[in-house]
Tab-separated table of N, CA and C in Angstrom:
chain	number	residue	atom	x	y	z
R	343	UNK	N	-4.833	-50.095	-3.247
R	343	UNK	CA	-4.382	-50.317	-4.176
R	343	UNK	C	-3.048	-50.263	-4.112
R	344	UNK	N	-2.551	-50.345	-5.534
R	344	UNK	CA	-0.422	-50.670	-4.678
R	344	UNK	C	-0.134	-49.589	-5.585
R	345	UNK	N	1.399	-48.956	-6.166
R	345	UNK	CA	1.794	-48.661	-6.269
R	345	UNK	C	1.495	-48.693	-7.700
R	346	UNK	N	0.613	-47.028	-8.779
R	346	UNK	CA	0.451	-47.580	-10.453
R	346	UNK	C	-0.712	-48.642	-10.168
R	347	UNK	N	-1.082	-48.622	-9.684
R	347	UNK	CA	-2.696	-49.575	-9.517
R	347	UNK	C	-3.454	-48.974	-8.580
R	348	UNK	N	-4.195	-48.917	-9.579
R	348	UNK	CA	-5.175	-47.646	-8.633
R	348	UNK	C	-6.481	-48.820	-8.657
R	349	UNK	N	-7.707	-48.358	-7.591
R	349	UNK	CA	-8.400	-49.303	-7.341
R	349	UNK	C	-9.552	-48.852	-8.743
R	350	UNK	N	-9.897	-47.860	-9.784
R	350	UNK	CA	-10.059	-48.467	-11.003
R	350	UNK	C	-9.184	-49.002	-12.482
R	351	UNK	N	-8.118	-50.152	-11.667
R	351	UNK	CA	-7.872	-51.016	-12.781
R	351	UNK	C	-8.619	-52.896	-12.830
R	352	UNK	N	-8.298	-53.433	-13.462
R	352	UNK	CA	-9.537	-54.420	-13.353
R	352	UNK	C	-9.661	-55.442	-11.717
R	353	UNK	N	-8.083	-55.249	-10.616
R	353	UNK	CA	-8.879	-56.594	-10.428
R	353	UNK	C	-9.127	-55.561	-8.917
R	354	UNK	N	-9.426	-54.831	-8.809
R	354	UNK	CA	-9.628	-53.917	-7.893
R	354	UNK	C	-10.441	-53.013	-8.637
R	355	UNK	N	-11.882	-53.085	-9.034
R	355	UNK	CA	-12.596	-52.593	-10.334
R	355	UNK	C	-13.951	-53.574	-9.868
R	356	UNK	N	-13.265	-54.603	-10.591
R	356	UNK	CA	-14.452	-55.729	-10.480
R	356	UNK	C	-14.859	-56.206	-8.979
R	357	UNK	N	-13.653	-56.935	-8.389
R	357	UNK	CA	-14.215	-57.262	-6.954
R	357	UNK	C	-14.919	-56.402	-6.085
R	358	UNK	N	-14.452	-54.667	-6.518
R	358	UNK	CA	-15.739	-53.948	-5.967
R	358	UNK	C	-16.420	-54.039	-5.670
R	359	UNK	N	-16.895	-54.382	-7.770
R	359	UNK	CA	-18.775	-54.594	-7.944
R	359	UNK	C	-18.892	-56.072	-7.158
R	360	UNK	N	-18.121	-56.397	-7.510
R	360	UNK	CA	-18.506	-58.062	-6.766
R	360	UNK	C	-19.196	-58.431	-5.555
R	361	UNK	N	-18.353	-57.320	-4.923
R	361	UNK	CA	-19.039	-57.898	-3.321
R	361	UNK	C	-19.922	-56.928	-3.468
R	362	UNK	N	-19.664	-55.403	-4.165
R	362	UNK	CA	-21.225	-54.494	-3.179
R	362	UNK	C	-22.931	-56.052	-4.198
R	363	UNK	N	-22.330	-56.355	-5.252
R	363	UNK	CA	-23.386	-57.187	-5.464
R	363	UNK	C	-23.779	-58.227	-4.306
R	364	UNK	N	-23.003	-59.009	-4.050
R	364	UNK	CA	-23.020	-60.110	-2.441
R	364	UNK	C	-23.883	-59.306	-1.099
R	365	UNK	N	-23.724	-57.603	-1.096
R	365	UNK	CA	-24.399	-56.853	0.001
R	365	UNK	C	-23.127	-56.181	0.791
R	366	UNK	N	-22.560	-55.997	0.235
R	366	UNK	CA	-20.853	-55.085	0.758
R	366	UNK	C	-21.999	-53.317	0.830
R	367	UNK	N	-22.748	-53.048	1.485
R	367	UNK	CA	-22.982	-52.066	1.081
R	367	UNK	C	-22.110	-50.430	0.718
R	368	UNK	N	-20.937	-50.397	1.748
R	368	UNK	CA	-20.020	-49.198	1.753
R	368	UNK	C	-18.703	-49.527	0.986
R	369	UNK	N	-18.260	-48.753	-0.173
R	369	UNK	CA	-16.569	-49.121	-0.394
R	369	UNK	C	-16.674	-47.854	0.117
R	370	UNK	N	-15.010	-47.872	-0.021
R	370	UNK	CA	-14.226	-46.706	1.150
R	370	UNK	C	-12.951	-47.200	0.369
R	371	UNK	N	-12.699	-46.790	-1.475
R	371	UNK	CA	-12.135	-46.677	-2.223
R	371	UNK	C	-10.287	-45.690	-1.681
R	372	UNK	N	-8.917	-46.300	-1.562
R	372	UNK	CA	-7.492	-45.321	-1.049
R	372	UNK	C	-7.312	-45.013	-2.186
R	373	UNK	N	-6.749	-43.981	-1.907
R	373	UNK	CA	-5.957	-43.631	-2.918
R	373	UNK	C	-4.843	-42.901	-1.968
R	374	UNK	N	-3.946	-42.535	-2.673
R	374	UNK	CA	-2.983	-42.242	-2.004
R	374	UNK	C	-1.417	-42.199	-3.301
R	375	UNK	N	-0.261	-42.001	-2.517
R	375	UNK	CA	0.430	-41.522	-3.848
R	375	UNK	C	1.694	-41.700	-3.394
R	376	UNK	N	2.508	-41.526	-3.836
R	376	UNK	CA	3.986	-42.227	-3.613
R	376	UNK	C	5.464	-42.295	-4.477
R	377	UNK	N	6.019	-40.661	-4.564
R	377	UNK	CA	6.660	-39.905	-5.897
R	377	UNK	C	8.609	-40.592	-5.684
R	378	UNK	N	8.780	-41.876	-5.030
R	378	UNK	CA	10.460	-42.523	-4.321
R	378	UNK	C	10.542	-42.960	-4.928
R	379	UNK	N	10.274	-42.616	-6.863
R	379	UNK	CA	10.323	-43.789	-7.731
R	379	UNK	C	10.343	-44.967	-7.315
R	380	UNK	N	11.791	-45.277	-8.401
R	380	UNK	CA	12.229	-47.365	-8.198
R	380	UNK	C	12.013	-47.624	-7.579
R	381	UNK	N	11.214	-48.382	-6.283
R	381	UNK	CA	11.639	-48.871	-4.959
R	381	UNK	C	12.132	-51.310	-5.449
R	382	UNK	N	11.206	-51.326	-6.690
R	382	UNK	CA	12.040	-53.092	-6.477
R	382	UNK	C	13.383	-53.286	-6.644
R	383	UNK	N	13.405	-54.185	-6.440
R	383	UNK	CA	14.731	-55.322	-5.161
R	383	UNK	C	15.399	-53.687	-4.157
R	384	UNK	N	15.018	-52.867	-4.133
R	384	UNK	CA	15.385	-51.854	-2.258
R	384	UNK	C	15.193	-52.129	-1.979
R	385	UNK	N	15.461	-52.492	-0.708
R	385	UNK	CA	14.530	-52.427	0.661
R	385	UNK	C	14.354	-51.660	1.396
R	386	UNK	N	15.942	-50.878	1.591
R	386	UNK	CA	15.119	-49.079	2.190
R	386	UNK	C	13.793	-48.851	1.390
R	387	UNK	N	13.657	-48.867	0.267
R	387	UNK	CA	13.253	-47.772	-0.827
R	387	UNK	C	11.776	-49.152	-0.639
R	388	UNK	N	11.195	-49.559	-0.142
R	388	UNK	CA	10.130	-50.205	-0.170
R	388	UNK	C	10.096	-49.814	1.927
R	389	UNK	N	10.215	-49.884	2.168
R	389	UNK	CA	10.379	-49.224	3.726
R	389	UNK	C	9.574	-48.155	3.490
R	390	UNK	N	10.455	-46.821	2.813
R	390	UNK	CA	10.326	-45.589	2.773
R	390	UNK	C	8.380	-45.436	1.829
R	391	UNK	N	8.242	-46.516	1.002
R	391	UNK	CA	7.220	-46.217	0.257
R	391	UNK	C	5.401	-46.774	1.122
R	392	UNK	N	6.278	-48.285	1.922
R	392	UNK	CA	5.447	-48.672	2.625
R	392	UNK	C	5.137	-47.684	3.757
R	393	UNK	N	6.198	-46.556	4.676
R	393	UNK	CA	5.446	-46.273	5.461
R	393	UNK	C	4.590	-44.134	5.439
R	394	UNK	N	5.545	-44.415	3.390
R	394	UNK	CA	4.414	-43.410	3.376
R	394	UNK	C	3.074	-42.883	2.934
R	395	UNK	N	2.665	-44.377	2.502
R	395	UNK	CA	1.656	-45.011	1.449
R	395	UNK	C	0.824	-45.872	2.560
R	396	UNK	N	1.028	-45.711	4.234
R	396	UNK	CA	0.291	-46.633	4.797
R	396	UNK	C	0.540	-45.054	5.906
R	397	UNK	N	1.717	-44.346	6.329
R	397	UNK	CA	0.482	-42.608	6.782
R	397	UNK	C	-1.128	-42.352	6.239
R	398	UNK	N	-0.649	-42.256	5.068
R	398	UNK	CA	-1.155	-41.670	4.234
R	398	UNK	C	-3.457	-42.872	4.237
R	399	UNK	N	-2.657	-44.204	4.108
R	399	UNK	CA	-4.527	-44.761	4.840
R	399	UNK	C	-4.563	-44.745	5.970
R	400	UNK	N	-3.555	-44.235	7.355
R	400	UNK	CA	-4.176	-43.954	8.273
R	400	UNK	C	-4.708	-42.905	7.844
R	401	UNK	N	-4.512	-42.040	8.063
R	401	UNK	CA	-5.654	-40.296	7.808
R	401	UNK	C	-6.605	-40.998	6.773
R	402	UNK	N	-6.270	-41.326	6.283
R	402	UNK	CA	-8.196	-41.564	4.814
R	402	UNK	C	-8.785	-42.165	6.207
R	403	UNK	N	-8.615	-43.957	6.900
R	403	UNK	CA	-9.772	-44.492	7.593
R	403	UNK	C	-9.520	-43.815	8.414
R	404	UNK	N	-9.257	-42.626	8.883
R	404	UNK	CA	-9.290	-42.489	10.870
R	404	UNK	C	-10.476	-41.940	11.622
R	405	UNK	N	-10.783	-41.266	10.587
R	405	UNK	CA	-12.841	-41.432	10.827
R	405	UNK	C	-13.708	-42.661	11.170
R	406	UNK	N	-13.149	-43.957	10.745
R	406	UNK	CA	-14.393	-44.964	10.215
R	406	UNK	C	-14.222	-45.194	11.748
R	407	UNK	N	-15.709	-46.001	12.213
R	407	UNK	CA	-15.542	-46.332	13.802
R	407	UNK	C	-16.606	-48.358	12.939
R	408	UNK	N	-15.332	-48.554	13.237
R	408	UNK	CA	-14.586	-49.802	13.017
R	408	UNK	C	-15.810	-50.756	13.449
R	409	UNK	N	-16.439	-50.770	14.665
R	409	UNK	CA	-17.566	-52.281	15.194
R	409	UNK	C	-19.021	-51.203	14.240
R	410	UNK	N	-18.589	-49.969	13.535
R	410	UNK	CA	-20.299	-50.493	12.861
R	410	UNK	C	-20.819	-50.903	11.504
R	411	UNK	N	-19.565	-51.511	11.667
R	411	UNK	CA	-20.235	-52.638	10.566
R	411	UNK	C	-20.710	-54.252	11.051
R	412	UNK	N	-21.061	-54.464	10.150
R	412	UNK	CA	-21.260	-56.543	10.842
R	412	UNK	C	-20.211	-57.491	9.208
R	413	UNK	N	-19.857	-56.800	8.844
R	413	UNK	CA	-18.710	-57.529	8.284
R	413	UNK	C	-18.462	-56.950	6.743
R	414	UNK	N	-16.963	-57.067	6.924
R	414	UNK	CA	-16.520	-56.240	7.063
R	414	UNK	C	-15.439	-56.858	5.320
R	415	UNK	N	-14.829	-56.729	4.274
R	415	UNK	CA	-13.529	-57.064	3.788
R	415	UNK	C	-12.370	-56.067	3.241
R	416	UNK	N	-11.530	-56.162	3.624
R	416	UNK	CA	-10.577	-55.412	2.380
R	416	UNK	C	-9.863	-56.424	1.623
R	417	UNK	N	-9.748	-55.682	0.665
R	417	UNK	CA	-9.188	-56.178	-1.536
R	417	UNK	C	-8.412	-54.827	-1.082
R	418	UNK	N	-6.847	-55.803	-1.472
R	418	UNK	CA	-5.647	-54.882	-1.704
R	418	UNK	C	-4.887	-55.900	-3.099
R	419	UNK	N	-4.247	-54.431	-2.848
R	419	UNK	CA	-3.368	-54.971	-3.657
R	419	UNK	C	-1.711	-55.257	-4.430
R	420	UNK	N	-1.238	-55.198	-3.731
R	420	UNK	CA	0.486	-55.809	-4.248
R	420	UNK	C	0.327	-54.170	-2.707
R	421	UNK	N	1.134	-53.452	-2.850
R	421	UNK	CA	2.264	-52.714	-1.431
R	421	UNK	C	1.160	-52.882	-0.707
R	422	UNK	N	-0.596	-52.841	-1.295
R	422	UNK	CA	-1.721	-52.580	-1.155
R	422	UNK	C	-2.420	-53.755	-0.061
R	423	UNK	N	-1.454	-55.257	0.079
R	423	UNK	CA	-1.453	-55.952	1.081
R	423	UNK	C	-0.774	-56.116	1.921
R	424	UNK	N	0.038	-55.311	1.745
R	424	UNK	CA	0.804	-55.167	3.437
R	424	UNK	C	0.217	-53.848	4.381
R	425	UNK	N	-0.051	-53.211	3.914
R	425	UNK	CA	-0.889	-51.422	4.144
R	425	UNK	C	-2.815	-52.298	4.968
R	426	UNK	N	-3.171	-52.577	4.369
R	426	UNK	CA	-4.544	-53.598	4.928
R	426	UNK	C	-4.100	-54.564	5.584
R	427	UNK	N	-3.110	-55.457	5.310
R	427	UNK	CA	-3.341	-56.559	6.532
R	427	UNK	C	-2.514	-55.304	8.038
R	428	UNK	N	-1.595	-54.872	8.016
R	428	UNK	CA	-0.771	-54.625	8.816
R	428	UNK	C	-2.111	-53.210	9.335
R	429	UNK	N	-2.685	-52.591	8.333
R	429	UNK	CA	-3.547	-51.948	9.106
R	429	UNK	C	-5.188	-52.676	10.271
R	430	UNK	N	-4.871	-54.018	9.452
R	430	UNK	CA	-6.741	-54.410	10.230
R	430	UNK	C	-5.180	-55.140	11.384
R	431	UNK	N	-4.724	-55.457	11.351
R	431	UNK	CA	-3.695	-56.045	12.545
R	431	UNK	C	-3.298	-55.111	13.754
R	432	UNK	N	-3.222	-54.205	13.389
R	432	UNK	CA	-2.582	-52.938	14.005
R	432	UNK	C	-3.632	-52.580	15.442
R	433	UNK	N	-5.546	-52.349	14.645
R	433	UNK	CA	-6.280	-51.861	14.582
R	433	UNK	C	-7.448	-52.926	14.802
R	434	UNK	N	-7.334	-53.695	14.950
R	434	UNK	CA	-7.848	-55.627	15.842
R	434	UNK	C	-9.283	-55.173	14.018
R	435	UNK	N	-9.466	-54.784	13.850
R	435	UNK	CA	-9.979	-55.110	12.273
R	435	UNK	C	-10.595	-56.135	12.305
R	436	UNK	N	-11.624	-57.121	12.941
R	436	UNK	CA	-12.198	-58.550	12.411
R	436	UNK	C	-12.822	-58.847	10.505
R	437	UNK	N	-12.061	-58.430	9.938
R	437	UNK	CA	-12.773	-58.030	8.075
R	437	UNK	C	-11.419	-60.206	7.853
R	438	UNK	N	-12.205	-60.107	6.584
R	438	UNK	CA	-11.336	-61.505	5.026
R	438	UNK	C	-10.879	-59.913	4.831
R	439	UNK	N	-9.872	-60.869	4.262
R	439	UNK	CA	-9.208	-59.993	3.231
R	439	UNK	C	-8.308	-60.654	1.517
R	440	UNK	N	-8.847	-60.601	0.277
R	440	UNK	CA	-8.759	-60.995	-0.486
R	440	UNK	C	-7.025	-60.403	-1.172
R	441	UNK	N	-6.106	-60.863	-0.941
R	441	UNK	CA	-4.684	-60.393	-1.647
R	441	UNK	C	-4.510	-60.418	-2.800
R	442	UNK	N	-4.840	-59.497	-3.644
R	442	UNK	CA	-4.306	-59.108	-4.906
R	442	UNK	C	-3.058	-59.147	-4.991
R	443	UNK	N	-1.919	-60.416	-5.816
R	443	UNK	CA	-0.178	-60.099	-5.784
R	443	UNK	C	0.422	-59.885	-4.322
R	444	UNK	N	0.069	-60.112	-3.634
R	444	UNK	CA	0.825	-60.081	-2.630
R	444	UNK	C	1.588	-60.244	-2.093
R	445	UNK	N	2.592	-58.917	-1.702
R	445	UNK	CA	4.213	-58.998	-1.246
R	445	UNK	C	4.550	-60.497	0.067
R	446	UNK	N	5.909	-60.324	-0.108
R	446	UNK	CA	6.540	-61.694	1.290
R	446	UNK	C	6.153	-60.224	2.667
R	447	UNK	N	5.733	-59.377	2.402
R	447	UNK	CA	6.251	-58.590	3.903
R	447	UNK	C	4.469	-59.112	4.132
R	448	UNK	N	3.250	-59.051	3.620
R	448	UNK	CA	1.779	-58.616	4.034
R	448	UNK	C	2.113	-60.176	4.867
R	449	UNK	N	2.944	-60.905	5.074
R	449	UNK	CA	2.515	-62.125	5.958
R	449	UNK	C	3.021	-62.134	6.925
R	450	UNK	N	3.646	-61.530	7.221
R	450	UNK	CA	4.281	-60.638	8.699
R	450	UNK	C	2.321	-59.897	9.838
R	451	UNK	N	1.644	-59.332	9.093
R	451	UNK	CA	-0.148	-59.338	9.397
R	451	UNK	C	-0.365	-60.511	8.244
R	452	UNK	N	-0.910	-60.695	7.377
R	452	UNK	CA	-2.666	-61.292	7.041
R	452	UNK	C	-2.801	-62.636	7.305
R	453	UNK	N	-4.358	-63.013	8.054
R	453	UNK	CA	-5.345	-63.413	8.540
R	453	UNK	C	-5.961	-63.740	7.541
R	454	UNK	N	-7.210	-64.994	7.606
R	454	UNK	CA	-8.256	-64.680	7.389
R	454	UNK	C	-8.334	-64.107	6.203
R	455	UNK	N	-7.455	-64.432	4.797
R	455	UNK	CA	-7.113	-64.599	3.765
R	455	UNK	C	-7.379	-65.342	2.526
R	456	UNK	N	-7.543	-64.477	1.411
R	456	UNK	CA	-6.747	-65.705	0.257
R	456	UNK	C	-5.873	-64.438	-0.558
R	457	UNK	N	-5.255	-65.509	-1.389
R	457	UNK	CA	-4.809	-64.882	-2.507
R	457	UNK	C	-4.296	-65.042	-3.578
R	458	UNK	N	-3.868	-64.160	-4.185
R	458	UNK	CA	-3.283	-64.831	-6.614
R	458	UNK	C	-2.323	-64.179	-5.880
R	459	UNK	N	-1.598	-64.585	-7.257
R	459	UNK	CA	-0.062	-64.573	-7.714
R	459	UNK	C	-0.260	-65.746	-9.276
R	460	UNK	N	1.061	-64.006	-9.984
R	460	UNK	CA	1.203	-64.474	-11.377
R	460	UNK	C	2.657	-65.351	-10.712
R	461	UNK	N	2.700	-66.240	-11.712
R	461	UNK	CA	4.551	-67.372	-11.794
R	461	UNK	C	5.471	-66.455	-12.325
R	462	UNK	N	5.097	-64.974	-12.760
R	462	UNK	CA	6.392	-64.157	-13.718
R	462	UNK	C	5.801	-62.793	-12.983
R	463	UNK	N	5.732	-62.701	-11.942
R	463	UNK	CA	5.309	-61.824	-10.800
R	463	UNK	C	6.441	-60.725	-10.300
R	464	UNK	N	6.893	-60.201	-11.330
R	464	UNK	CA	8.604	-59.336	-11.048
R	464	UNK	C	8.890	-58.583	-9.856
R	465	UNK	N	7.333	-59.293	-9.074
R	465	UNK	CA	7.492	-57.632	-7.877
R	465	UNK	C	7.777	-58.571	-6.615
R	466	UNK	N	7.690	-60.205	-7.159
R	466	UNK	CA	7.516	-61.297	-5.603
R	466	UNK	C	8.741	-62.154	-5.610
R	467	UNK	N	9.538	-62.781	-4.679
R	467	UNK	CA	10.163	-63.762	-5.121
R	467	UNK	C	8.894	-64.893	-4.769
R	468	UNK	N	7.789	-65.396	-6.230
R	468	UNK	CA	6.797	-65.974	-5.956
R	468	UNK	C	6.997	-67.286	-4.659
R	469	UNK	N	7.987	-67.803	-5.434
R	469	UNK	CA	7.949	-69.182	-4.488
R	469	UNK	C	8.512	-69.009	-3.365
R	470	UNK	N	8.772	-68.248	-2.197
R	470	UNK	CA	8.736	-67.750	-1.240
R	470	UNK	C	7.052	-67.794	-0.763
R	471	UNK	N	6.584	-66.211	-1.140
R	471	UNK	CA	4.940	-66.278	-1.157
R	471	UNK	C	4.358	-67.343	-0.916
R	472	UNK	N	4.459	-68.377	-2.325
R	472	UNK	CA	3.432	-69.228	-2.094
R	472	UNK	C	3.529	-69.962	-1.061
R	473	UNK	N	4.823	-70.292	-0.908
R	473	UNK	CA	5.448	-71.397	0.198
R	473	UNK	C	5.139	-70.956	2.010
R	474	UNK	N	5.110	-68.913	1.885
R	474	UNK	CA	4.254	-68.911	2.957
R	474	UNK	C	3.085	-68.920	3.118
R	475	UNK	N	2.811	-68.761	2.376
R	475	UNK	CA	0.974	-69.013	1.762
R	475	UNK	C	0.796	-69.961	2.901
R	476	UNK	N	0.520	-70.987	2.140
R	476	UNK	CA	0.515	-72.837	1.812
R	476	UNK	C	1.221	-72.528	3.570
R	477	UNK	N	1.824	-72.562	4.306
R	477	UNK	CA	2.156	-72.082	5.665
R	477	UNK	C	0.999	-71.663	6.464
R	478	UNK	N	0.942	-70.403	6.268
R	478	UNK	CA	-0.126	-69.883	7.081
R	478	UNK	C	-0.879	-70.670	6.676
R	479	UNK	N	-1.175	-70.895	5.959
R	479	UNK	CA	-2.542	-71.256	5.122
R	479	UNK	C	-3.633	-70.687	5.692
R	480	UNK	N	-3.008	-69.777	4.371
R	480	UNK	CA	-3.956	-68.831	4.092
R	480	UNK	C	-4.291	-69.430	2.405
R	481	UNK	N	-5.300	-69.306	2.091
R	481	UNK	CA	-5.166	-69.724	0.501
R	481	UNK	C	-4.606	-69.017	-0.637
R	482	UNK	N	-3.895	-69.693	-1.404
R	482	UNK	CA	-2.461	-68.787	-2.482
R	482	UNK	C	-3.190	-69.473	-3.742
R	483	UNK	N	-3.711	-68.467	-4.998
R	483	UNK	CA	-4.197	-68.747	-6.970
R	483	UNK	C	-3.322	-68.789	-7.954
R	484	UNK	N	-2.111	-69.460	-8.372
R	484	UNK	CA	-2.397	-69.069	-9.234
R	484	UNK	C	-1.692	-68.838	-10.774
R	485	UNK	N	-1.122	-68.718	-11.500
R	485	UNK	CA	-1.521	-67.968	-12.494
R	485	UNK	C	-0.068	-67.514	-12.726
R	486	UNK	N	0.200	-69.331	-14.172
R	486	UNK	CA	1.716	-70.059	-14.474
R	486	UNK	C	1.798	-68.174	-15.884
R	487	UNK	N	1.655	-67.683	-16.839
R	487	UNK	CA	2.225	-67.022	-16.669
R	487	UNK	C	2.077	-65.113	-17.196
R	488	UNK	N	1.526	-65.197	-15.767
R	488	UNK	CA	1.233	-64.019	-15.354
R	488	UNK	C	1.922	-63.378	-13.790
R	489	UNK	N	2.038	-61.615	-14.610
R	489	UNK	CA	2.188	-61.145	-14.440
R	489	UNK	C	2.610	-60.200	-12.947
R	490	UNK	N	2.838	-59.738	-12.164
R	490	UNK	CA	2.547	-58.445	-11.436
R	490	UNK	C	0.392	-57.479	-10.760
R	491	UNK	N	0.678	-57.960	-12.736
R	491	UNK	CA	-0.973	-57.659	-12.698
R	491	UNK	C	-2.607	-58.771	-12.458
R	492	UNK	N	-1.235	-59.965	-13.272
R	492	UNK	CA	-1.929	-61.098	-13.122
R	492	UNK	C	-2.419	-61.934	-14.560
R	493	UNK	N	-1.496	-60.350	-15.577
R	493	UNK	CA	-1.432	-60.490	-16.806
R	493	UNK	C	-0.294	-61.188	-17.735
R	494	UNK	N	-1.387	-61.738	-19.144
R	494	UNK	CA	0.004	-61.706	-19.825
R	494	UNK	C	0.013	-61.257	-21.138
R	495	UNK	N	0.358	-61.544	-22.255
R	495	UNK	CA	0.455	-60.938	-23.412
R	495	UNK	C	-0.753	-61.086	-24.330
R	496	UNK	N	-1.268	-62.519	-24.096
R	496	UNK	CA	-2.888	-62.939	-24.651
R	496	UNK	C	-3.968	-62.094	-23.965
R	497	UNK	N	-4.015	-61.025	-24.723
R	497	UNK	CA	-5.969	-60.777	-23.713
R	497	UNK	C	-6.979	-61.411	-23.548
R	498	UNK	N	-7.464	-62.268	-24.418
R	498	UNK	CA	-8.364	-63.226	-24.444
R	498	UNK	C	-7.634	-64.199	-23.083
R	499	UNK	N	-6.380	-64.081	-22.493
R	499	UNK	CA	-6.092	-65.283	-21.476
R	499	UNK	C	-6.853	-64.153	-20.265
R	500	UNK	N	-5.804	-63.135	-20.842
R	500	UNK	CA	-5.457	-62.120	-19.073
R	500	UNK	C	-7.651	-61.784	-18.344
R	501	UNK	N	-8.297	-61.770	-19.927
R	501	UNK	CA	-10.242	-61.753	-19.653
R	501	UNK	C	-10.252	-63.002	-18.930
R	502	UNK	N	-9.907	-64.589	-19.526
R	502	UNK	CA	-10.056	-65.942	-18.384
R	502	UNK	C	-9.351	-65.678	-16.864
R	503	UNK	N	-8.070	-64.981	-17.114
R	503	UNK	CA	-7.770	-65.279	-15.328
R	503	UNK	C	-8.874	-64.350	-14.722
R	504	UNK	N	-9.117	-63.222	-15.083
R	504	UNK	CA	-9.597	-62.423	-15.003
R	504	UNK	C	-10.640	-62.590	-13.568
R	505	UNK	N	-11.671	-63.607	-15.320
R	505	UNK	CA	-13.199	-64.689	-15.101
R	505	UNK	C	-13.347	-65.522	-14.084
R	506	UNK	N	-11.412	-65.987	-13.759
R	506	UNK	CA	-11.130	-66.724	-12.724
R	506	UNK	C	-11.013	-66.707	-11.154
R	507	UNK	N	-10.425	-65.638	-10.911
R	507	UNK	CA	-10.148	-64.767	-10.396
R	507	UNK	C	-11.408	-64.363	-8.545
R	508	UNK	N	-12.209	-63.770	-9.803
R	508	UNK	CA	-13.581	-63.264	-9.450
R	508	UNK	C	-14.361	-64.448	-9.185
R	509	UNK	N	-14.016	-65.356	-9.602
R	509	UNK	CA	-14.916	-66.519	-9.433
R	509	UNK	C	-14.734	-67.185	-7.948
R	510	UNK	N	-13.811	-67.163	-7.769
R	510	UNK	CA	-13.021	-67.494	-6.802
R	510	UNK	C	-13.485	-66.587	-5.990
R	511	UNK	N	-12.639	-65.196	-5.919
R	511	UNK	CA	-13.466	-64.136	-4.705
R	511	UNK	C	-14.139	-64.418	-4.289
R	512	UNK	N	-15.331	-64.465	-5.842
R	512	UNK	CA	-16.382	-64.786	-5.053
R	512	UNK	C	-17.298	-65.918	-4.222
R	513	UNK	N	-16.743	-66.564	-4.370
R	513	UNK	CA	-16.853	-68.666	-3.172
R	513	UNK	C	-17.030	-68.146	-2.283
R	514	UNK	N	-14.974	-67.275	-2.077
R	514	UNK	CA	-14.722	-67.437	-0.727
R	514	UNK	C	-15.361	-65.713	0.054
R	515	UNK	N	-16.199	-64.904	-0.239
R	515	UNK	CA	-16.628	-64.132	-0.014
R	515	UNK	C	-18.247	-64.861	1.015
R	516	UNK	N	-18.643	-65.610	-0.390
R	516	UNK	CA	-19.811	-66.509	-0.199
R	516	UNK	C	-19.604	-67.124	1.788
R	517	UNK	N	-18.197	-68.026	1.312
R	517	UNK	CA	-18.047	-69.455	2.776
R	517	UNK	C	-18.169	-68.238	3.760
R	518	UNK	N	-16.966	-67.325	3.513
R	518	UNK	CA	-17.118	-66.746	4.706
R	518	UNK	C	-17.674	-66.184	5.124
R	519	UNK	N	-19.225	-65.487	4.611
R	519	UNK	CA	-20.400	-65.329	4.823
R	519	UNK	C	-21.603	-65.477	5.947
R	520	UNK	N	-20.926	-67.579	5.600
R	520	UNK	CA	-22.429	-67.956	5.585
R	520	UNK	C	-21.419	-68.366	7.107
R	521	UNK	N	-19.808	-68.874	7.053
R	521	UNK	CA	-19.973	-68.879	8.671
R	521	UNK	C	-20.233	-68.496	9.699
């Protein structure tokens, strides 16, 4: 998850249900906390948040034997995209990743992924994220009026965006599984 965006919010809730429908039998939802206040635009606070959350993820995942799984899928949101990508790289976890609203730092680690971002995401340098994603051949899907939760002021439009995101997520999972 991200900070303030837990696993029962729409993107992570429905992608987890979708993964289960597609045969992923084990889900390991992470929960972590950071009480360091507002971090947006503050590089030092962002690093502090990453370090704290990454340590919590390491602790939560310390007993997982990744070699016992045939197919691993990481679903992540916001700062969680940095954490999941860094974790997968550090531990050589052979996984596919779906990155919901990735931050720029995600691309220091991201491989074998797809990404989604709103063009009105105040947490990201959206153009930089899009360019970096394309440079690293990580397919990225954009939503013109959407924010950091891939939402707009229009509820019906939000449902259409969510449906599109889950459709693309499903297609990507099926493609990865058929390789």
